[in-house]
PDB file of N, CA and C in Angstrom:
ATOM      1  N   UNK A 897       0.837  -1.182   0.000  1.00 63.00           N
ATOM      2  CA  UNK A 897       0.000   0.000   0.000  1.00 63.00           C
ATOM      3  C   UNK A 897       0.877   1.238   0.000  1.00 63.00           C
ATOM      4  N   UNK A 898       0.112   2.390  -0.487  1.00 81.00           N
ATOM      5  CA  UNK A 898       1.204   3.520  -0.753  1.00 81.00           C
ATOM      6  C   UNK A 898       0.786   4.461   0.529  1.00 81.00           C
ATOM      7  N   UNK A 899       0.243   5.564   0.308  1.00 92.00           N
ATOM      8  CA  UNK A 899       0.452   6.414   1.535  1.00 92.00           C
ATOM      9  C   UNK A 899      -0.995   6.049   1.825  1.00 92.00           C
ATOM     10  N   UNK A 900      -1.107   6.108   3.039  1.00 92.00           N
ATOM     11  CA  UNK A 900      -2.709   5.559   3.495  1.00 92.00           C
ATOM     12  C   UNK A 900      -3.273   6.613   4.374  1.00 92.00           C
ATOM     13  N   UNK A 901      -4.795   6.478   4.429  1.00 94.00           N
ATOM     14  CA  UNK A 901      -5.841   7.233   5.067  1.00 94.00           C
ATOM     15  C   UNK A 901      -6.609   6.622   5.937  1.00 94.00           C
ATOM     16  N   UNK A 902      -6.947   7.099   6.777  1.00 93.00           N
ATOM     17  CA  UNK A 902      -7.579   6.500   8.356  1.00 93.00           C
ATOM     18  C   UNK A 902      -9.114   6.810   8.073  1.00 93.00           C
ATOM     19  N   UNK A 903     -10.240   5.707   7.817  1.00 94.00           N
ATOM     20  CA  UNK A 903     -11.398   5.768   7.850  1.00 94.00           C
ATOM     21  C   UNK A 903     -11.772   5.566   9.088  1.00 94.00           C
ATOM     22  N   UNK A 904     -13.028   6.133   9.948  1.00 94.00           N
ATOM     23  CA  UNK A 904     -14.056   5.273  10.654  1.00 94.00           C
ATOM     24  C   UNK A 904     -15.310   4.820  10.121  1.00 94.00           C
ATOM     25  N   UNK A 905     -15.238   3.521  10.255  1.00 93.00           N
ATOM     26  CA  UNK A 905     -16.453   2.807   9.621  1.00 93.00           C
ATOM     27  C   UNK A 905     -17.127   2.727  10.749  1.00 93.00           C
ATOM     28  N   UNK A 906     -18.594   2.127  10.597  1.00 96.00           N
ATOM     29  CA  UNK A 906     -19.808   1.743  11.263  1.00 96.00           C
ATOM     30  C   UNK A 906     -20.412   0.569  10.399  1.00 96.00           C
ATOM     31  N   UNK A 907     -20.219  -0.475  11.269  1.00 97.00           N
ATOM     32  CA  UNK A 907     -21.223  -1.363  10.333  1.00 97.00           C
ATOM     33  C   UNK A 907     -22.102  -2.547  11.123  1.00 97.00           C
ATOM     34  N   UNK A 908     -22.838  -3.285  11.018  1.00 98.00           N
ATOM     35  CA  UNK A 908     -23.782  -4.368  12.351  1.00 98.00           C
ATOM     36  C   UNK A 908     -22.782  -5.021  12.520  1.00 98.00           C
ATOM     37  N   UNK A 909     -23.426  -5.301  13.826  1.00 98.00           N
ATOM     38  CA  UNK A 909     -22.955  -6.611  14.901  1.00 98.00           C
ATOM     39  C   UNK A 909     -22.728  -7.527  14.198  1.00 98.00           C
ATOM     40  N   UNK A 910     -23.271  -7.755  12.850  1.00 98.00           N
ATOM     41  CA  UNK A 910     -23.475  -9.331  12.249  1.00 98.00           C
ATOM     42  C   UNK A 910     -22.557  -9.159  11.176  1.00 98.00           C
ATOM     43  N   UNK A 911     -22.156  -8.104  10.619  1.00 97.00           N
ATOM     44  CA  UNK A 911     -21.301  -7.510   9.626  1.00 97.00           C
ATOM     45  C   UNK A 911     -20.012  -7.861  10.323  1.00 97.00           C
ATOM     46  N   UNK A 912     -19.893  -7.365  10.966  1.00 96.00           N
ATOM     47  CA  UNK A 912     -18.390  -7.509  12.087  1.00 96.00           C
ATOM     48  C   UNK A 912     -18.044  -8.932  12.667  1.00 96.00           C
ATOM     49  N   UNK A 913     -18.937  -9.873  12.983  1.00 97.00           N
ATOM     50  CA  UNK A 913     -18.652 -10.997  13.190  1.00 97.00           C
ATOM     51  C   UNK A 913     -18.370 -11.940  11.894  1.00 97.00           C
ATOM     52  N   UNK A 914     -18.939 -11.773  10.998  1.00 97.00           N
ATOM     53  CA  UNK A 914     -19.197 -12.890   9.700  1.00 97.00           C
ATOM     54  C   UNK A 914     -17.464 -12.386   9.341  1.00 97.00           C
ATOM     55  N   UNK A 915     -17.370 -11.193   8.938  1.00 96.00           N
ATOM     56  CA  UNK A 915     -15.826 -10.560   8.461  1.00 96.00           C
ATOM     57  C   UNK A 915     -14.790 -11.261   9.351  1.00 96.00           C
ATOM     58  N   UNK A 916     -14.766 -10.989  10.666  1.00 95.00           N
ATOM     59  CA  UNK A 916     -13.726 -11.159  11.953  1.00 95.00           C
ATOM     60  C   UNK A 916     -13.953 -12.913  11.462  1.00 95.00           C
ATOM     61  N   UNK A 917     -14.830 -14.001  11.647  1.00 96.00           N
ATOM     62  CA  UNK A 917     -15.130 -14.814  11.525  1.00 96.00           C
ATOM     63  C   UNK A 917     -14.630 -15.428  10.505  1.00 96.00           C
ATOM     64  N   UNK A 918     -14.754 -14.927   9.093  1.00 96.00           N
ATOM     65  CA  UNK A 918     -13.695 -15.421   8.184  1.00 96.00           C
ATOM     66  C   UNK A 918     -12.239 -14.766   8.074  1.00 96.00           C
ATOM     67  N   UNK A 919     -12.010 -14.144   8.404  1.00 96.00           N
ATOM     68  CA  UNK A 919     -10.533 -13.935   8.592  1.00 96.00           C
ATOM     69  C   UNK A 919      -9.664 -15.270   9.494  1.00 96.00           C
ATOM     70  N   UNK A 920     -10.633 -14.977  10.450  1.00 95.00           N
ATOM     71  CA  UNK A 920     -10.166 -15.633  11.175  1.00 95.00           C
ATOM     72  C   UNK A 920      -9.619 -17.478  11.039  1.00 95.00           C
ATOM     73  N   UNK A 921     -10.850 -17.580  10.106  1.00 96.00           N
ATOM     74  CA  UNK A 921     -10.680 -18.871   9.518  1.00 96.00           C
ATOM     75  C   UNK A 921      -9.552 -19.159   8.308  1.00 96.00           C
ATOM     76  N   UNK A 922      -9.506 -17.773   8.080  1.00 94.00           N
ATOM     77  CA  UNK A 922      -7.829 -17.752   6.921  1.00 94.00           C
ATOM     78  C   UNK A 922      -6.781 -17.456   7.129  1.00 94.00           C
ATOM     79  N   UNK A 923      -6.409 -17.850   9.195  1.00 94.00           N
ATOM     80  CA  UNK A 923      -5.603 -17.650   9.638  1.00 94.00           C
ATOM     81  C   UNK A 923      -5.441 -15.855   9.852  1.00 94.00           C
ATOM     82  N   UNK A 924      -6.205 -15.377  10.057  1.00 89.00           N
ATOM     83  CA  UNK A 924      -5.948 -13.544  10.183  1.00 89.00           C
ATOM     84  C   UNK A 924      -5.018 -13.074  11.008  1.00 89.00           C
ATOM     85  N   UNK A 925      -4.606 -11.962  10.291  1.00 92.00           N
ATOM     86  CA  UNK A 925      -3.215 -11.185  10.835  1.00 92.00           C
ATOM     87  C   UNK A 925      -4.087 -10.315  10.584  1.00 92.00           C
ATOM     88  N   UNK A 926      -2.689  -9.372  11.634  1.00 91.00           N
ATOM     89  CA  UNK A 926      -2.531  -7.671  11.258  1.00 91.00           C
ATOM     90  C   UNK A 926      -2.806  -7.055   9.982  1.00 91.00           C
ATOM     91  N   UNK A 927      -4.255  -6.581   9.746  1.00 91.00           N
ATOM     92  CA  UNK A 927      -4.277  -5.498   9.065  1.00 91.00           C
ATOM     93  C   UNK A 927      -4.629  -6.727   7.727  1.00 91.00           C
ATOM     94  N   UNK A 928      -5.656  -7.182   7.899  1.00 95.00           N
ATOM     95  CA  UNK A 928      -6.018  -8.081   7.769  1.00 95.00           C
ATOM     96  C   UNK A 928      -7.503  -7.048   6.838  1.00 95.00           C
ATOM     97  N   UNK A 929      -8.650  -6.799   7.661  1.00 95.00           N
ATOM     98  CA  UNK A 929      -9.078  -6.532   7.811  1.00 95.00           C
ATOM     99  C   UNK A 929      -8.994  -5.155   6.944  1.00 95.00           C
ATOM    100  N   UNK A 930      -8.411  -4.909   6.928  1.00 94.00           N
ATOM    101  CA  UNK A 930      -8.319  -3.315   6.624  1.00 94.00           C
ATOM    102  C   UNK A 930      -7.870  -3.444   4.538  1.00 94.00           C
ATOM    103  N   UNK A 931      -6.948  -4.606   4.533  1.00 94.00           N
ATOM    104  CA  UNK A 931      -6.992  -4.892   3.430  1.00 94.00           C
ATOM    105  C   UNK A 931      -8.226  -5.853   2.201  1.00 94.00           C
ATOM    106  N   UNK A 932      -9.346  -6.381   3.305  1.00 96.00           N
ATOM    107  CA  UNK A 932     -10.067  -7.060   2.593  1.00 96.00           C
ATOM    108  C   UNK A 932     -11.178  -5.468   2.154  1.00 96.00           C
ATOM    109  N   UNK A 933     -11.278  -4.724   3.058  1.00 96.00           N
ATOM    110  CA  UNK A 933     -12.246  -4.006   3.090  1.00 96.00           C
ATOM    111  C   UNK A 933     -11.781  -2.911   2.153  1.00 96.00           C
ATOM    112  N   UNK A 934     -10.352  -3.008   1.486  1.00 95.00           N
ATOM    113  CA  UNK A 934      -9.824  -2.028   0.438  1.00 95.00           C
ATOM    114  C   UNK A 934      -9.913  -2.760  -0.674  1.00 95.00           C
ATOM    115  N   UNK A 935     -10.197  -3.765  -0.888  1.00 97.00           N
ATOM    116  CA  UNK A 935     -10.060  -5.019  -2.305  1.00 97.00           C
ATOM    117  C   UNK A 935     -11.497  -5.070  -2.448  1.00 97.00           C
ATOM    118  N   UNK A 936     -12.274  -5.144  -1.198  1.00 97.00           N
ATOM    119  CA  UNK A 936     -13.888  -4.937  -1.383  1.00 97.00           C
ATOM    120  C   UNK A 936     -14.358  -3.800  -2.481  1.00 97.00           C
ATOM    121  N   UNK A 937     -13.778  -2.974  -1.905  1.00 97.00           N
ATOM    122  CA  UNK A 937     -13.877  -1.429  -2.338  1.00 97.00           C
ATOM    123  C   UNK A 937     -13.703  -1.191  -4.003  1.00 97.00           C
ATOM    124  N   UNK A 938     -12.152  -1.551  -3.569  1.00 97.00           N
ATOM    125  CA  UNK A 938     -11.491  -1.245  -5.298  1.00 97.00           C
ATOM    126  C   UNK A 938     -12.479  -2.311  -6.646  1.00 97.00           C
ATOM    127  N   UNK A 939     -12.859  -3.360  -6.052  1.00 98.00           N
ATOM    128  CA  UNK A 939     -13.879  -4.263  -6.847  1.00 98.00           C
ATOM    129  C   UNK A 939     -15.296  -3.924  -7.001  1.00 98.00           C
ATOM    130  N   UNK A 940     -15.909  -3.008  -6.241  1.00 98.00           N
ATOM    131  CA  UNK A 940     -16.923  -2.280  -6.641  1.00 98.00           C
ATOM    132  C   UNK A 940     -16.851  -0.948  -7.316  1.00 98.00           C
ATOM    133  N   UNK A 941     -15.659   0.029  -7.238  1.00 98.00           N
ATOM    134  CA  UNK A 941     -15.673   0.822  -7.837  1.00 98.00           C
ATOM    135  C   UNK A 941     -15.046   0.297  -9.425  1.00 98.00           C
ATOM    136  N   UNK A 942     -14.297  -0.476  -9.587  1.00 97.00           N
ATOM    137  CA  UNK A 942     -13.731  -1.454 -11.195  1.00 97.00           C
ATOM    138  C   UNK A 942     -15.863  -1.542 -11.288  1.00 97.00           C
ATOM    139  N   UNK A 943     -16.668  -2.048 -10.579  1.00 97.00           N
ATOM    140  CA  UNK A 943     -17.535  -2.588 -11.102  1.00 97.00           C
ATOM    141  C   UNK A 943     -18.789  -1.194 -11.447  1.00 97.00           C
ATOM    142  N   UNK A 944     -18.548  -0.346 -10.600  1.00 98.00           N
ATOM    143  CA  UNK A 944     -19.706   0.650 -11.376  1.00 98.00           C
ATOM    144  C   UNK A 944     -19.239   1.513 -12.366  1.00 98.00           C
ATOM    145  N   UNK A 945     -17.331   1.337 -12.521  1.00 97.00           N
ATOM    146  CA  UNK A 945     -16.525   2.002 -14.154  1.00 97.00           C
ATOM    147  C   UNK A 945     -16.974   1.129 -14.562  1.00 97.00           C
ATOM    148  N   UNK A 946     -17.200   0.099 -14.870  1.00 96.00           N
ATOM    149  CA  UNK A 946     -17.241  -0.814 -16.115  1.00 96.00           C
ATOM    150  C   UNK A 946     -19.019  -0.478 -16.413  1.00 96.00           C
ATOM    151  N   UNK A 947     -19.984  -0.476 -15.581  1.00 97.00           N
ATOM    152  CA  UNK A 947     -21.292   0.138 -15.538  1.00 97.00           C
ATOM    153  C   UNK A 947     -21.561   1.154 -16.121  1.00 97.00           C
ATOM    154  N   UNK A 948     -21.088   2.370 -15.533  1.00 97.00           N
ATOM    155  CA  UNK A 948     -21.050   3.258 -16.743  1.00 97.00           C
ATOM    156  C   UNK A 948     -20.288   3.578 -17.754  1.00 97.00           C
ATOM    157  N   UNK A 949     -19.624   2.458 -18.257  1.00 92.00           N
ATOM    158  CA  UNK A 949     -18.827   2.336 -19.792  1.00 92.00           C
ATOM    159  C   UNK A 949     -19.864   2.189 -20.618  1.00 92.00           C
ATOM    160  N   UNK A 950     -20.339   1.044 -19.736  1.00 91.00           N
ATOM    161  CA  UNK A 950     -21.542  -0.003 -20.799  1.00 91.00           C
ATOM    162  C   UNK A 950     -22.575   1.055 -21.238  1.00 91.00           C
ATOM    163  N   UNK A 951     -23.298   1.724 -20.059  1.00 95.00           N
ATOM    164  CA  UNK A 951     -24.366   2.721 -20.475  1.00 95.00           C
ATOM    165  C   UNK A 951     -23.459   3.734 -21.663  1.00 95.00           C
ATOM    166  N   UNK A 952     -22.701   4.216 -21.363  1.00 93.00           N
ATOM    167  CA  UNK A 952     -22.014   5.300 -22.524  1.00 93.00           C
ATOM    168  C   UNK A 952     -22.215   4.703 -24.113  1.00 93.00           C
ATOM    169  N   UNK A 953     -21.962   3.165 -23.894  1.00 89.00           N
ATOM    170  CA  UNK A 953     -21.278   2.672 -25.328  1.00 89.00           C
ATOM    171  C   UNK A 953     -22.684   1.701 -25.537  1.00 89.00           C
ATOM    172  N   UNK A 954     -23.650   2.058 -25.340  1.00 91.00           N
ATOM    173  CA  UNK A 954     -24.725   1.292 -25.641  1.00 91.00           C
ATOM    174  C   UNK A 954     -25.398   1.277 -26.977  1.00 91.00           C
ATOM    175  N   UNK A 955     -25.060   2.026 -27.391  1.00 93.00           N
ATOM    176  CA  UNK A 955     -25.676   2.583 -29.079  1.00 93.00           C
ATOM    177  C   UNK A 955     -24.328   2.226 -30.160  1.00 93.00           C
ATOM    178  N   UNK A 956     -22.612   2.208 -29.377  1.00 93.00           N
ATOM    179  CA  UNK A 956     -21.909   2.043 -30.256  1.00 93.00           C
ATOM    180  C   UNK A 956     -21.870   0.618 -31.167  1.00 93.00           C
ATOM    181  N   UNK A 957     -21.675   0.491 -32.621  1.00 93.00           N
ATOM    182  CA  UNK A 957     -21.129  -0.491 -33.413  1.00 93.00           C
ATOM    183  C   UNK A 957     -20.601  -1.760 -32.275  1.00 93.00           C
ATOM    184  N   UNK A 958     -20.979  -2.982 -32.395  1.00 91.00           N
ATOM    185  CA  UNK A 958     -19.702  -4.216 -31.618  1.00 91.00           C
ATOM    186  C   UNK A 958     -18.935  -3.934 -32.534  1.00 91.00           C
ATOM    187  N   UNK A 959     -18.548  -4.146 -33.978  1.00 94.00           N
ATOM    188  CA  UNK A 959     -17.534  -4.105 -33.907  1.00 94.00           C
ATOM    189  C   UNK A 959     -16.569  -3.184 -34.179  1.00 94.00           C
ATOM    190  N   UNK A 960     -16.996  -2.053 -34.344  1.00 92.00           N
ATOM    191  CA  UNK A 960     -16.070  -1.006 -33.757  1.00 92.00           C
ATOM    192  C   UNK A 960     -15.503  -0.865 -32.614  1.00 92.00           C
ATOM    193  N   UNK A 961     -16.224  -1.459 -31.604  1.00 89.00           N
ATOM    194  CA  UNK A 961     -15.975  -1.408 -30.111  1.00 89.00           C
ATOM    195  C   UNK A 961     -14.687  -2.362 -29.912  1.00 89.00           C
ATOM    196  N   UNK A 962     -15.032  -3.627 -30.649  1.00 92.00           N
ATOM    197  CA  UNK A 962     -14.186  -4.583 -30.974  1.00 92.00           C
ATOM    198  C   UNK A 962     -12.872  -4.373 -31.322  1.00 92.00           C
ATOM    199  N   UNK A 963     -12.860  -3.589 -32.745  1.00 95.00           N
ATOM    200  CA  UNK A 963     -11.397  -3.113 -33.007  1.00 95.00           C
ATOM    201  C   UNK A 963     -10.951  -2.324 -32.519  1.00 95.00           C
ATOM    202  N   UNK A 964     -11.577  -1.212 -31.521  1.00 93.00           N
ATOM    203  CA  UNK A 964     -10.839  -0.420 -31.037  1.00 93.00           C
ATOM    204  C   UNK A 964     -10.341  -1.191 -29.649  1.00 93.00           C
ATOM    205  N   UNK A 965     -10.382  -2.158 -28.887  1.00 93.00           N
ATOM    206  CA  UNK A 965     -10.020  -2.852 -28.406  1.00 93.00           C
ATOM    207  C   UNK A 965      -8.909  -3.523 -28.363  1.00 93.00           C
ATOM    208  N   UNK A 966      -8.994  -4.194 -29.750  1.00 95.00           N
ATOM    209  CA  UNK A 966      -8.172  -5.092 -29.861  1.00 95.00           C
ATOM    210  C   UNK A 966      -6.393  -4.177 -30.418  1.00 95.00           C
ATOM    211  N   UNK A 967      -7.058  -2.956 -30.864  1.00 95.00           N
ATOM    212  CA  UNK A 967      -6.057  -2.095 -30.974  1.00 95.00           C
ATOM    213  C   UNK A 967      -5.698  -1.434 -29.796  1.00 95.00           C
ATOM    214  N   UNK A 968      -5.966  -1.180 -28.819  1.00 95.00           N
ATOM    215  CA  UNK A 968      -5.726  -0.922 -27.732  1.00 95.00           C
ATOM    216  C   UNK A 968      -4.718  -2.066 -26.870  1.00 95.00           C
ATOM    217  N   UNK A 969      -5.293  -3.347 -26.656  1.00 95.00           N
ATOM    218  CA  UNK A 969      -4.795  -4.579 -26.141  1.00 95.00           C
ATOM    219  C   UNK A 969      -3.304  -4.996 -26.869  1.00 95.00           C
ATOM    220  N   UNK A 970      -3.340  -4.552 -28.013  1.00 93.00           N
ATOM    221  CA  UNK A 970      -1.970  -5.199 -28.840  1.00 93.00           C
ATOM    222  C   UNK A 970      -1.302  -3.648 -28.678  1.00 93.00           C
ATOM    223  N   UNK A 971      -1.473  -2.769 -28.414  1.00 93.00           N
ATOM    224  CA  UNK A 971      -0.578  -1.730 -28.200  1.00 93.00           C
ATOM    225  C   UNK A 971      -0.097  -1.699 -26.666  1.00 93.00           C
ATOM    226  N   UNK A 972      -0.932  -2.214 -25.633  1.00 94.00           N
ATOM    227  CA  UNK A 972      -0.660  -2.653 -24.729  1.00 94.00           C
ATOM    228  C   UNK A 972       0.633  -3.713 -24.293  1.00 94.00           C
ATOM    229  N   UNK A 973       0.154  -4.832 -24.911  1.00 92.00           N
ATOM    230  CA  UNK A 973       0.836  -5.789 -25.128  1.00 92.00           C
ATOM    231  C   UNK A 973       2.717  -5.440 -25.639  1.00 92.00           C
ATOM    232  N   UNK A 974       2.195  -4.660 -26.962  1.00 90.00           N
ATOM    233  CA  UNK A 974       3.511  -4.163 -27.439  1.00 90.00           C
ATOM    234  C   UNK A 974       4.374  -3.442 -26.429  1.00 90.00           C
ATOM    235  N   UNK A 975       4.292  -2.442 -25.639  1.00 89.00           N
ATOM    236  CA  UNK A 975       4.536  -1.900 -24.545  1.00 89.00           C
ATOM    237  C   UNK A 975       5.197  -2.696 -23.795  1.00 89.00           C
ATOM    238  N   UNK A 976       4.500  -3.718 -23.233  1.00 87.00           N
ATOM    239  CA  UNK A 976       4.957  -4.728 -22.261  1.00 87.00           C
ATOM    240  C   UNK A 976       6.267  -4.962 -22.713  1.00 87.00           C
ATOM    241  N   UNK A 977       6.121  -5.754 -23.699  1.00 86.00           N
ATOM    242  CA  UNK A 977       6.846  -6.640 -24.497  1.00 86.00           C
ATOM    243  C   UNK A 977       8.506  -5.697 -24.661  1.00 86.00           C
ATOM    244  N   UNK A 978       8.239  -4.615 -24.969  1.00 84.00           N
ATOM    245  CA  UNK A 978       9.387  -3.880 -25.453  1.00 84.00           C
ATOM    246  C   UNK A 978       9.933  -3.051 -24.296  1.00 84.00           C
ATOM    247  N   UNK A 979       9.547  -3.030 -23.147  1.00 77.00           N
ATOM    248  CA  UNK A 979      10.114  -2.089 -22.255  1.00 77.00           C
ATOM    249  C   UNK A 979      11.371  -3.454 -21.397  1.00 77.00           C
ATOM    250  N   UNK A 980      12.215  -2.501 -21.139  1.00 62.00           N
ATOM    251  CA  UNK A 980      13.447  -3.368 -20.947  1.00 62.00           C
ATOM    252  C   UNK A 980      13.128  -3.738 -19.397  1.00 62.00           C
ATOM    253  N   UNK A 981      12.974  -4.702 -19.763  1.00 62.00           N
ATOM    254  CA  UNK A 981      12.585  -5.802 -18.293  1.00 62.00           C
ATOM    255  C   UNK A 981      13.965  -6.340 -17.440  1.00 62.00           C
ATOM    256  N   UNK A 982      13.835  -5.498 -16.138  1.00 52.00           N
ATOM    257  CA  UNK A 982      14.909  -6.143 -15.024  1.00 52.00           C
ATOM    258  C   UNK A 982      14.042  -6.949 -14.208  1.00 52.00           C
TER     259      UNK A 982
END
């Protein structure tokens, strides 16, 4: 994690046990907790960008959508590929 921020949450009795409860069952450590509830996070916000992509691009061509993709992904790729890897 890079520089971090101090939330206070509030959440039920039953919220807090089921969480503590499986951690616990996956062997839980330190800060444990604090990282499921940031992966929670980051996976719902990936999920309402990808939500309103879809609404934006609802009228566009597939396969325009398609090639601009796949041109995107292989320029990607190319990138990878060519940057000098230590």
């Amino acid at each position: 994690m890079g520089e971090l921020a101090r939330w206070s949450l509030k959440v039920s009795r039953e919220t807090d046990i089921a969480l503590r409860t499986l951690l616990a069952t996956r062997g839980g450590k330190k800060g444990d907790m604090s990282r499921f509830v940031e992966d929670a996070v980051n996976r719902e916000v990936l999920r309402e960008t990808v939500r309103d992509i879809q609404a934006r691009n609802t009228d566009a061509d597939p396969d325009e959508l398609e090639r601009l993709i796949e041109e995107e992904v292989g320029a990607a790729r190319q990138s990878f590929w060519t940057q000098d890897r230590h």
